[in-house]
């Protein structure tokens, strides 16, 4: 799995976490979120910490989403609250919640859930991205006889084709809904374009995939005015690598996420060699 900051570039490390197929993060520039023309908030006018903690507590919709993504119910315990940009902007509370399995066992998700609350005591929603990736090995690099053997890299480089789809509250009730045939068509086209780029950029013609199936998914999103959970629906269009060589691990599925209105996830490869 690539690093979260490689999937969502510029995401602040301390405010970004992943639950299953969903990345939660914030705009890294607090001033941009609140407007460039706004003045710093005086400390005396900040909402009290007790209210900020209460507002930030994970609600039933978030708990349901966590349960869905991790496959086990989680409990949340308040850890700490601190002002961001202390004595500078001072416009937000950062509240941290500890997450652990309700019935015991190993935790699969992050231990800490960071939540931001603005100066007036309103919850600042996370930016949410639906993601997927698959690990692929490139051919071994050609040996340069003039290079010092100590610095030669003989291992096969790894890349991760990645899908990322930003989710919005408006996606709960989209203006237009496409049928499954059009959804599949759009996903196939986007996926084929990415595979063509893989062949062109990495000269990896051996990477071949087959279409597997099309599935609908329902994600808990938020609570309505009546306290009921509202759901966001997306399509999962699944592909699988067709291998020409035997490997120890079975081929993985790669999912191209598509919204009901036909918006297709952004598809791009992430190369581990770009880390150096």
GROMACS .gro file of N, CA and C in nm, residues 118-251:
model
  402
  118UNK      N    1  -1.417   2.455   1.480
  118UNK     CA    2  -1.380   2.595   1.458
  118UNK      C    3  -1.403   2.680   1.582
  119UNK      N    4  -1.370   2.808   1.572
  119UNK     CA    5  -1.372   2.898   1.688
  119UNK      C    6  -1.512   2.918   1.745
  120UNK      N    7  -1.616   2.895   1.661
  120UNK     CA    8  -1.754   2.913   1.706
  120UNK      C    9  -1.816   2.784   1.759
  121UNK      N   10  -1.738   2.675   1.754
  121UNK     CA   11  -1.789   2.548   1.806
  121UNK      C   12  -1.856   2.460   1.703
  122UNK      N   13  -1.831   2.487   1.574
  122UNK     CA   14  -1.888   2.404   1.468
  122UNK      C   15  -1.787   2.299   1.423
  123UNK      N   16  -1.835   2.179   1.403
  123UNK     CA   17  -1.749   2.072   1.354
  123UNK      C   18  -1.702   2.101   1.211
  124UNK      N   19  -1.573   2.084   1.185
  124UNK     CA   20  -1.520   2.098   1.049
  124UNK      C   21  -1.512   1.958   0.990
  125UNK      N   22  -1.595   1.927   0.891
  125UNK     CA   23  -1.597   1.790   0.837
  125UNK      C   24  -1.464   1.754   0.771
  126UNK      N   25  -1.429   1.627   0.781
  126UNK     CA   26  -1.312   1.576   0.710
  126UNK      C   27  -1.338   1.576   0.559
  127UNK      N   28  -1.233   1.593   0.482
  127UNK     CA   29  -1.238   1.560   0.340
  127UNK      C   30  -1.225   1.408   0.331
  128UNK      N   31  -1.312   1.345   0.253
  128UNK     CA   32  -1.312   1.199   0.244
  128UNK      C   33  -1.283   1.155   0.101
  129UNK      N   34  -1.193   1.059   0.090
  129UNK     CA   35  -1.156   1.004  -0.041
  129UNK      C   36  -1.171   0.852  -0.038
  130UNK      N   37  -1.242   0.800  -0.134
  130UNK     CA   38  -1.255   0.656  -0.150
  130UNK      C   39  -1.139   0.609  -0.238
  131UNK      N   40  -1.062   0.512  -0.190
  131UNK     CA   41  -0.938   0.476  -0.259
  131UNK      C   42  -0.929   0.325  -0.283
  132UNK      N   43  -0.838   0.289  -0.371
  132UNK     CA   44  -0.795   0.150  -0.385
  132UNK      C   45  -0.661   0.151  -0.456
  133UNK      N   46  -0.584   0.046  -0.437
  133UNK     CA   47  -0.454   0.034  -0.505
  133UNK      C   48  -0.421  -0.113  -0.522
  134UNK      N   49  -0.328  -0.139  -0.612
  134UNK     CA   50  -0.281  -0.275  -0.636
  134UNK      C   51  -0.130  -0.269  -0.655
  135UNK      N   52  -0.061  -0.366  -0.603
  135UNK     CA   53   0.086  -0.369  -0.610
  135UNK      C   54   0.131  -0.446  -0.734
  136UNK      N   55   0.217  -0.382  -0.813
  136UNK     CA   56   0.271  -0.446  -0.934
  136UNK      C   57   0.423  -0.435  -0.933
  137UNK      N   58   0.489  -0.542  -0.977
  137UNK     CA   59   0.635  -0.543  -0.986
  137UNK      C   60   0.679  -0.521  -1.130
  138UNK      N   61   0.769  -0.426  -1.149
  138UNK     CA   62   0.825  -0.400  -1.281
  138UNK      C   63   0.939  -0.498  -1.309
  139UNK      N   64   0.978  -0.509  -1.435
  139UNK     CA   65   1.093  -0.594  -1.468
  139UNK      C   66   1.220  -0.543  -1.398
  140UNK      N   67   1.315  -0.632  -1.377
  140UNK     CA   68   1.441  -0.593  -1.314
  140UNK      C   69   1.513  -0.489  -1.401
  141UNK      N   70   1.576  -0.391  -1.337
  141UNK     CA   71   1.647  -0.289  -1.416
  141UNK      C   72   1.768  -0.348  -1.486
  142UNK      N   73   1.797  -0.292  -1.601
  142UNK     CA   74   1.916  -0.337  -1.674
  142UNK      C   75   2.042  -0.293  -1.600
  143UNK      N   76   2.142  -0.379  -1.599
  143UNK     CA   77   2.266  -0.351  -1.527
  143UNK      C   78   2.354  -0.257  -1.610
  144UNK      N   79   2.399  -0.151  -1.545
  144UNK     CA   80   2.493  -0.058  -1.607
  144UNK      C   81   2.634  -0.102  -1.571
  145UNK      N   82   2.712  -0.152  -1.667
  145UNK     CA   83   2.845  -0.203  -1.635
  145UNK      C   84   2.940  -0.097  -1.582
  146UNK      N   85   2.910   0.030  -1.607
  146UNK     CA   86   2.999   0.136  -1.561
  146UNK      C   87   2.966   0.183  -1.420
  147UNK      N   88   2.854   0.136  -1.367
  147UNK     CA   89   2.813   0.177  -1.233
  147UNK      C   90   2.881   0.092  -1.127
  148UNK      N   91   2.917   0.155  -1.016
  148UNK     CA   92   2.977   0.083  -0.903
  148UNK      C   93   2.879  -0.025  -0.856
  149UNK      N   94   2.921  -0.151  -0.849
  149UNK     CA   95   2.830  -0.260  -0.807
  149UNK      C   96   2.764  -0.235  -0.673
  150UNK      N   97   2.832  -0.157  -0.586
  150UNK     CA   98   2.775  -0.131  -0.454
  150UNK      C   99   2.644  -0.054  -0.465
  151UNK      N  100   2.630   0.026  -0.568
  151UNK     CA  101   2.512   0.112  -0.581
  151UNK      C  102   2.411   0.060  -0.683
  152UNK      N  103   2.435  -0.057  -0.735
  152UNK     CA  104   2.340  -0.112  -0.831
  152UNK      C  105   2.216  -0.164  -0.759
  153UNK      N  106   2.102  -0.137  -0.819
  153UNK     CA  107   1.975  -0.187  -0.765
  153UNK      C  108   1.929  -0.303  -0.853
  154UNK      N  109   1.923  -0.419  -0.792
  154UNK     CA  110   1.887  -0.539  -0.867
  154UNK      C  111   1.746  -0.587  -0.837
  155UNK      N  112   1.682  -0.528  -0.735
  155UNK     CA  113   1.547  -0.570  -0.702
  155UNK      C  114   1.448  -0.512  -0.802
  156UNK      N  115   1.338  -0.582  -0.819
  156UNK     CA  116   1.235  -0.534  -0.910
  156UNK      C  117   1.161  -0.415  -0.849
  157UNK      N  118   1.154  -0.303  -0.918
  157UNK     CA  119   1.082  -0.186  -0.864
  157UNK      C  120   0.933  -0.216  -0.851
  158UNK      N  121   0.871  -0.148  -0.758
  158UNK     CA  122   0.728  -0.168  -0.732
  158UNK      C  123   0.652  -0.040  -0.764
  159UNK      N  124   0.536  -0.057  -0.826
  159UNK     CA  125   0.446   0.056  -0.847
  159UNK      C  126   0.307   0.017  -0.796
  160UNK      N  127   0.229   0.120  -0.768
  160UNK     CA  128   0.092   0.099  -0.722
  160UNK      C  129  -0.004   0.179  -0.809
  161UNK      N  130  -0.071   0.120  -0.903
  161UNK     CA  131  -0.183   0.190  -0.966
  161UNK      C  132  -0.286   0.222  -0.858
  162UNK      N  133  -0.332   0.345  -0.855
  162UNK     CA  134  -0.417   0.390  -0.745
  162UNK      C  135  -0.542   0.459  -0.798
  163UNK      N  136  -0.655   0.433  -0.732
  163UNK     CA  137  -0.781   0.501  -0.762
  163UNK      C  138  -0.818   0.588  -0.643
  164UNK      N  139  -0.859   0.713  -0.671
  164UNK     CA  140  -0.897   0.805  -0.564
  164UNK      C  141  -1.019   0.885  -0.608
  165UNK      N  142  -1.124   0.879  -0.529
  165UNK     CA  143  -1.248   0.948  -0.562
  165UNK      C  144  -1.291   1.032  -0.442
  166UNK      N  145  -1.298   1.164  -0.460
  166UNK     CA  146  -1.340   1.250  -0.351
  166UNK      C  147  -1.491   1.243  -0.334
  167UNK      N  148  -1.535   1.223  -0.210
  167UNK     CA  149  -1.677   1.212  -0.180
  167UNK      C  150  -1.727   1.344  -0.123
  168UNK      N  151  -1.847   1.381  -0.162
  168UNK     CA  152  -1.908   1.507  -0.117
  168UNK      C  153  -2.047   1.480  -0.061
  169UNK      N  154  -2.092   1.569   0.026
  169UNK     CA  155  -2.226   1.555   0.083
  169UNK      C  156  -2.333   1.557  -0.025
  170UNK      N  157  -2.308   1.633  -0.133
  170UNK     CA  158  -2.405   1.641  -0.242
  170UNK      C  159  -2.424   1.507  -0.313
  171UNK      N  160  -2.329   1.415  -0.296
  171UNK     CA  161  -2.340   1.285  -0.362
  171UNK      C  162  -2.448   1.197  -0.303
  172UNK      N  163  -2.502   1.236  -0.187
  172UNK     CA  164  -2.611   1.158  -0.127
  172UNK      C  165  -2.733   1.159  -0.218
  173UNK      N  166  -2.761   1.277  -0.275
  173UNK     CA  167  -2.877   1.291  -0.365
  173UNK      C  168  -2.830   1.359  -0.493
  174UNK      N  169  -2.766   1.283  -0.582
  174UNK     CA  170  -2.716   1.343  -0.707
  174UNK      C  171  -2.830   1.385  -0.798
  175UNK      N  172  -2.803   1.487  -0.877
  175UNK     CA  173  -2.905   1.537  -0.971
  175UNK      C  174  -2.932   1.432  -1.078
  176UNK      N  175  -2.828   1.368  -1.127
  176UNK     CA  176  -2.843   1.266  -1.232
  176UNK      C  177  -2.786   1.134  -1.184
  177UNK      N  178  -2.851   1.025  -1.222
  177UNK     CA  179  -2.803   0.891  -1.191
  177UNK      C  180  -2.794   0.812  -1.321
  178UNK      N  181  -2.675   0.758  -1.349
  178UNK     CA  182  -2.656   0.679  -1.470
  178UNK      C  183  -2.687   0.533  -1.444
  179UNK      N  184  -2.724   0.462  -1.550
  179UNK     CA  185  -2.750   0.319  -1.533
  179UNK      C  186  -2.618   0.242  -1.525
  180UNK      N  187  -2.627   0.116  -1.486
  180UNK     CA  188  -2.507   0.035  -1.462
  180UNK      C  189  -2.423   0.016  -1.588
  181UNK      N  190  -2.487   0.009  -1.704
  181UNK     CA  191  -2.412  -0.009  -1.829
  181UNK      C  192  -2.322   0.112  -1.857
  182UNK      N  193  -2.374   0.232  -1.835
  182UNK     CA  194  -2.295   0.353  -1.858
  182UNK      C  195  -2.184   0.365  -1.753
  183UNK      N  196  -2.214   0.327  -1.630
  183UNK     CA  197  -2.113   0.328  -1.523
  183UNK      C  198  -1.997   0.236  -1.561
  184UNK      N  199  -2.030   0.116  -1.604
  184UNK     CA  200  -1.925   0.020  -1.642
  184UNK      C  201  -1.845   0.072  -1.761
  185UNK      N  202  -1.912   0.131  -1.858
  185UNK     CA  203  -1.844   0.183  -1.976
  185UNK      C  204  -1.742   0.290  -1.938
  186UNK      N  205  -1.782   0.381  -1.852
  186UNK     CA  206  -1.692   0.489  -1.813
  186UNK      C  207  -1.573   0.435  -1.733
  187UNK      N  208  -1.599   0.340  -1.645
  187UNK     CA  209  -1.491   0.283  -1.564
  187UNK      C  210  -1.393   0.207  -1.651
  188UNK      N  211  -1.444   0.130  -1.746
  188UNK     CA  212  -1.356   0.054  -1.836
  188UNK      C  213  -1.267   0.148  -1.917
  189UNK      N  214  -1.324   0.258  -1.967
  189UNK     CA  215  -1.247   0.352  -2.047
  189UNK      C  216  -1.135   0.414  -1.965
  190UNK      N  217  -1.168   0.458  -1.843
  190UNK     CA  218  -1.067   0.519  -1.757
  190UNK      C  219  -0.959   0.418  -1.720
  191UNK      N  220  -1.000   0.295  -1.693
  191UNK     CA  221  -0.902   0.193  -1.655
  191UNK      C  222  -0.812   0.157  -1.773
  192UNK      N  223  -0.870   0.143  -1.891
  192UNK     CA  224  -0.790   0.112  -2.010
  192UNK      C  225  -0.688   0.223  -2.038
  193UNK      N  226  -0.730   0.348  -2.017
  193UNK     CA  227  -0.637   0.460  -2.038
  193UNK      C  228  -0.520   0.450  -1.941
  194UNK      N  229  -0.548   0.412  -1.815
  194UNK     CA  230  -0.439   0.399  -1.718
  194UNK      C  231  -0.345   0.285  -1.755
  195UNK      N  232  -0.400   0.172  -1.798
  195UNK     CA  233  -0.316   0.058  -1.838
  195UNK      C  234  -0.229   0.096  -1.957
  196UNK      N  235  -0.285   0.172  -2.050
  196UNK     CA  236  -0.205   0.219  -2.164
  196UNK      C  237  -0.088   0.305  -2.117
  197UNK      N  238  -0.113   0.388  -2.016
  197UNK     CA  239  -0.004   0.471  -1.962
  197UNK      C  240   0.101   0.384  -1.895
  198UNK      N  241   0.057   0.279  -1.827
  198UNK     CA  242   0.153   0.186  -1.766
  198UNK      C  243   0.243   0.125  -1.872
  199UNK      N  244   0.183   0.084  -1.983
  199UNK     CA  245   0.260   0.023  -2.091
  199UNK      C  246   0.356   0.124  -2.153
  200UNK      N  247   0.310   0.248  -2.165
  200UNK     CA  248   0.392   0.351  -2.229
  200UNK      C  249   0.505   0.399  -2.140
  201UNK      N  250   0.473   0.428  -2.014
  201UNK     CA  251   0.572   0.486  -1.924
  201UNK      C  252   0.672   0.383  -1.873
  202UNK      N  253   0.621   0.266  -1.835
  202UNK     CA  254   0.707   0.167  -1.771
  202UNK      C  255   0.748   0.052  -1.863
  203UNK      N  256   0.703   0.058  -1.989
  203UNK     CA  257   0.734  -0.048  -2.084
  203UNK      C  258   0.697  -0.185  -2.027
  204UNK      N  259   0.584  -0.187  -1.960
  204UNK     CA  260   0.541  -0.309  -1.891
  204UNK      C  261   0.421  -0.368  -1.962
  205UNK      N  262   0.445  -0.414  -2.085
  205UNK     CA  263   0.336  -0.472  -2.163
  205UNK      C  264   0.281  -0.599  -2.100
  206UNK      N  265   0.358  -0.656  -2.006
  206UNK     CA  266   0.312  -0.780  -1.942
  206UNK      C  267   0.194  -0.756  -1.849
  207UNK      N  268   0.169  -0.630  -1.811
  207UNK     CA  269   0.056  -0.600  -1.724
  207UNK      C  270  -0.073  -0.610  -1.804
  208UNK      N  271  -0.149  -0.712  -1.776
  208UNK     CA  272  -0.277  -0.732  -1.841
  208UNK      C  273  -0.383  -0.756  -1.734
  209UNK      N  274  -0.504  -0.709  -1.761
  209UNK     CA  275  -0.611  -0.720  -1.662
  209UNK      C  276  -0.739  -0.767  -1.730
  210UNK      N  277  -0.828  -0.820  -1.650
  210UNK     CA  278  -0.959  -0.862  -1.699
  210UNK      C  279  -1.067  -0.799  -1.613
  211UNK      N  280  -1.179  -0.771  -1.675
  211UNK     CA  281  -1.294  -0.720  -1.601
  211UNK      C  282  -1.355  -0.833  -1.519
  212UNK      N  283  -1.389  -0.805  -1.393
  212UNK     CA  284  -1.446  -0.907  -1.305
  212UNK      C  285  -1.596  -0.886  -1.286
  213UNK      N  286  -1.633  -0.773  -1.228
  213UNK     CA  287  -1.776  -0.749  -1.206
  213UNK      C  288  -1.800  -0.603  -1.168
  214UNK      N  289  -1.926  -0.573  -1.152
  214UNK     CA  290  -1.973  -0.440  -1.115
  214UNK      C  291  -2.062  -0.456  -0.993
  215UNK      N  292  -2.032  -0.380  -0.888
  215UNK     CA  293  -2.110  -0.391  -0.764
  215UNK      C  294  -2.147  -0.252  -0.714
  216UNK      N  295  -2.258  -0.245  -0.642
  216UNK     CA  296  -2.296  -0.119  -0.578
  216UNK      C  297  -2.255  -0.124  -0.432
  217UNK      N  298  -2.220  -0.010  -0.377
  217UNK     CA  299  -2.179  -0.001  -0.237
  217UNK      C  300  -2.252   0.114  -0.171
  218UNK      N  301  -2.285   0.096  -0.044
  218UNK     CA  302  -2.358   0.196   0.032
  218UNK      C  303  -2.275   0.236   0.153
  219UNK      N  304  -2.241   0.364   0.163
  219UNK     CA  305  -2.154   0.413   0.270
  219UNK      C  306  -2.232   0.500   0.367
  220UNK      N  307  -2.231   0.470   0.497
  220UNK     CA  308  -2.291   0.562   0.594
  220UNK      C  309  -2.221   0.697   0.586
  221UNK      N  310  -2.299   0.806   0.582
  221UNK     CA  311  -2.237   0.936   0.560
  221UNK      C  312  -2.260   1.034   0.676
  222UNK      N  313  -2.386   1.059   0.708
  222UNK     CA  314  -2.416   1.160   0.811
  222UNK      C  315  -2.553   1.131   0.872
  223UNK      N  316  -2.589   1.211   0.973
  223UNK     CA  317  -2.721   1.201   1.035
  223UNK      C  318  -2.810   1.312   0.983
  224UNK      N  319  -2.935   1.277   0.951
  224UNK     CA  320  -3.029   1.381   0.908
  224UNK      C  321  -3.091   1.449   1.029
  225UNK      N  322  -3.184   1.541   1.005
  225UNK     CA  323  -3.244   1.617   1.115
  225UNK      C  324  -3.321   1.527   1.211
  226UNK      N  325  -3.362   1.409   1.164
  226UNK     CA  326  -3.435   1.316   1.250
  226UNK      C  327  -3.345   1.218   1.321
  227UNK      N  328  -3.213   1.235   1.306
  227UNK     CA  329  -3.120   1.144   1.373
  227UNK      C  330  -3.099   1.013   1.300
  228UNK      N  331  -3.149   1.001   1.176
  228UNK     CA  332  -3.132   0.879   1.098
  228UNK      C  333  -3.007   0.890   1.010
  229UNK      N  334  -2.944   0.776   0.987
  229UNK     CA  335  -2.823   0.774   0.904
  229UNK      C  336  -2.859   0.789   0.758
  230UNK      N  337  -2.792   0.883   0.690
  230UNK     CA  338  -2.805   0.899   0.546
  230UNK      C  339  -2.687   0.829   0.479
  231UNK      N  340  -2.715   0.766   0.366
  231UNK     CA  341  -2.614   0.685   0.298
  231UNK      C  342  -2.577   0.746   0.163
  232UNK      N  343  -2.452   0.726   0.127
  232UNK     CA  344  -2.401   0.768  -0.003
  232UNK      C  345  -2.375   0.642  -0.084
  233UNK      N  346  -2.427   0.638  -0.208
  233UNK     CA  347  -2.413   0.520  -0.292
  233UNK      C  348  -2.306   0.542  -0.400
  234UNK      N  349  -2.223   0.442  -0.419
  234UNK     CA  350  -2.120   0.445  -0.523
  234UNK      C  351  -2.117   0.309  -0.593
  235UNK      N  352  -2.047   0.307  -0.705
  235UNK     CA  353  -2.028   0.184  -0.780
  235UNK      C  354  -1.882   0.139  -0.768
  236UNK      N  355  -1.863   0.008  -0.752
  236UNK     CA  356  -1.730  -0.051  -0.751
  236UNK      C  357  -1.716  -0.137  -0.876
  237UNK      N  358  -1.630  -0.094  -0.967
  237UNK     CA  359  -1.605  -0.169  -1.092
  237UNK      C  360  -1.470  -0.238  -1.075
  238UNK      N  361  -1.473  -0.371  -1.070
  238UNK     CA  362  -1.356  -0.448  -1.029
  238UNK      C  363  -1.284  -0.513  -1.147
  239UNK      N  364  -1.150  -0.507  -1.139
  239UNK     CA  365  -1.062  -0.569  -1.238
  239UNK      C  366  -0.960  -0.656  -1.165
  240UNK      N  367  -0.903  -0.751  -1.238
  240UNK     CA  368  -0.803  -0.841  -1.179
  240UNK      C  369  -0.688  -0.861  -1.274
  241UNK      N  370  -0.568  -0.864  -1.219
  241UNK     CA  371  -0.449  -0.883  -1.301
  241UNK      C  372  -0.447  -1.025  -1.359
  242UNK      N  373  -0.412  -1.034  -1.486
  242UNK     CA  374  -0.391  -1.164  -1.551
  242UNK      C  375  -0.241  -1.189  -1.554
  243UNK      N  376  -0.194  -1.284  -1.475
  243UNK     CA  377  -0.051  -1.305  -1.459
  243UNK      C  378   0.003  -1.405  -1.561
  244UNK      N  379   0.123  -1.374  -1.608
  244UNK     CA  380   0.191  -1.464  -1.701
  244UNK      C  381   0.300  -1.543  -1.630
  245UNK      N  382   0.321  -1.515  -1.502
  245UNK     CA  383   0.419  -1.589  -1.424
  245UNK      C  384   0.358  -1.626  -1.290
  246UNK      N  385   0.410  -1.732  -1.230
  246UNK     CA  386   0.357  -1.779  -1.103
  246UNK      C  387   0.422  -1.704  -0.988
  247UNK      N  388   0.339  -1.648  -0.902
  247UNK     CA  389   0.385  -1.580  -0.782
  247UNK      C  390   0.320  -1.644  -0.660
  248UNK      N  391   0.380  -1.620  -0.544
  248UNK     CA  392   0.331  -1.684  -0.422
  248UNK      C  393   0.195  -1.630  -0.381
  249UNK      N  394   0.170  -1.502  -0.409
  249UNK     CA  395   0.044  -1.441  -0.369
  249UNK      C  396  -0.056  -1.444  -0.484
  250UNK      N  397  -0.184  -1.466  -0.454
  250UNK     CA  398  -0.286  -1.465  -0.560
  250UNK      C  399  -0.306  -1.325  -0.615
  251UNK      N  400  -0.353  -1.312  -0.737
  251UNK     CA  401  -0.377  -1.179  -0.795
  251UNK      C  402  -0.485  -1.104  -0.719
   0.00000   0.00000   0.00000
